[in-house]
């Protein structure tokens, strides 16, 4: 059995002043059983965040009333609220991302973005926040202990290099959902992506380690989208 993602609806606060983007997000996420609230400025967003128990927050950086950075800082330092925050912005420099993380953001997605990627990232944030005490990830007969970084399959220890370990952990955290190529490349290299298809090389090594010695493969390619880890994929 895969490490199950919670079936309960995710309650999300979307803080974004562009109404068209809000409508697109709503149309997609509501199909995946999200319960959504919207704020179009930082002050309204803070009121909602202080008075409602959200599971995740999607936060635009450039907002009227209060910037996304200031919102995030106040949420963390003044209100002591630890709700996962995904920062959504058109700014894509490393310096901007670092400022977002320093303010308390948990993840960062650059506009324009794929709605499917937003969904997968929110799943991962929600799952990590709910599973802080659950250090063991399991998919079929494969296990990964997030504290010790030990991997076993069918009782046999599997040794992985740091890049493969990062890829495996991300795939297992959201299993059986698909993780986009872009998400995995960002995970490994941020803005300093190497030339060529280095991601394919790392995934080949990961498959050699966790799939080749066993009867059924767990790592699967989703054509033109990304990768997933799951049992019994048809």
mmCIF file of N, CA and C in Angstrom, residues 31 81 138 197:
data_model
loop_
_atom_site.group_PDB
_atom_site.id
_atom_site.type_symbol
_atom_site.label_atom_id
_atom_site.label_comp_id
_atom_site.label_asym_id
_atom_site.label_seq_id
_atom_site.Cartn_x
_atom_site.Cartn_y
_atom_site.Cartn_z
ATOM 1 N N UNK A 31 -12.068 21.123 -8.407
ATOM 2 C CA UNK A 31 -12.286 19.791 -8.979
ATOM 3 C C UNK A 31 -11.533 18.728 -8.188
ATOM 4 N N UNK A 81 1.745 31.733 13.461
ATOM 5 C CA UNK A 81 0.988 30.765 12.664
ATOM 6 C C UNK A 81 1.936 30.043 11.729
ATOM 7 N N UNK A 138 6.259 5.206 2.852
ATOM 8 C CA UNK A 138 6.153 3.842 2.344
ATOM 9 C C UNK A 138 5.376 3.817 1.046
ATOM 10 N N UNK A 197 20.368 16.729 -20.417
ATOM 11 C CA UNK A 197 19.290 16.135 -19.647
ATOM 12 C C UNK A 197 19.856 15.415 -18.430
#
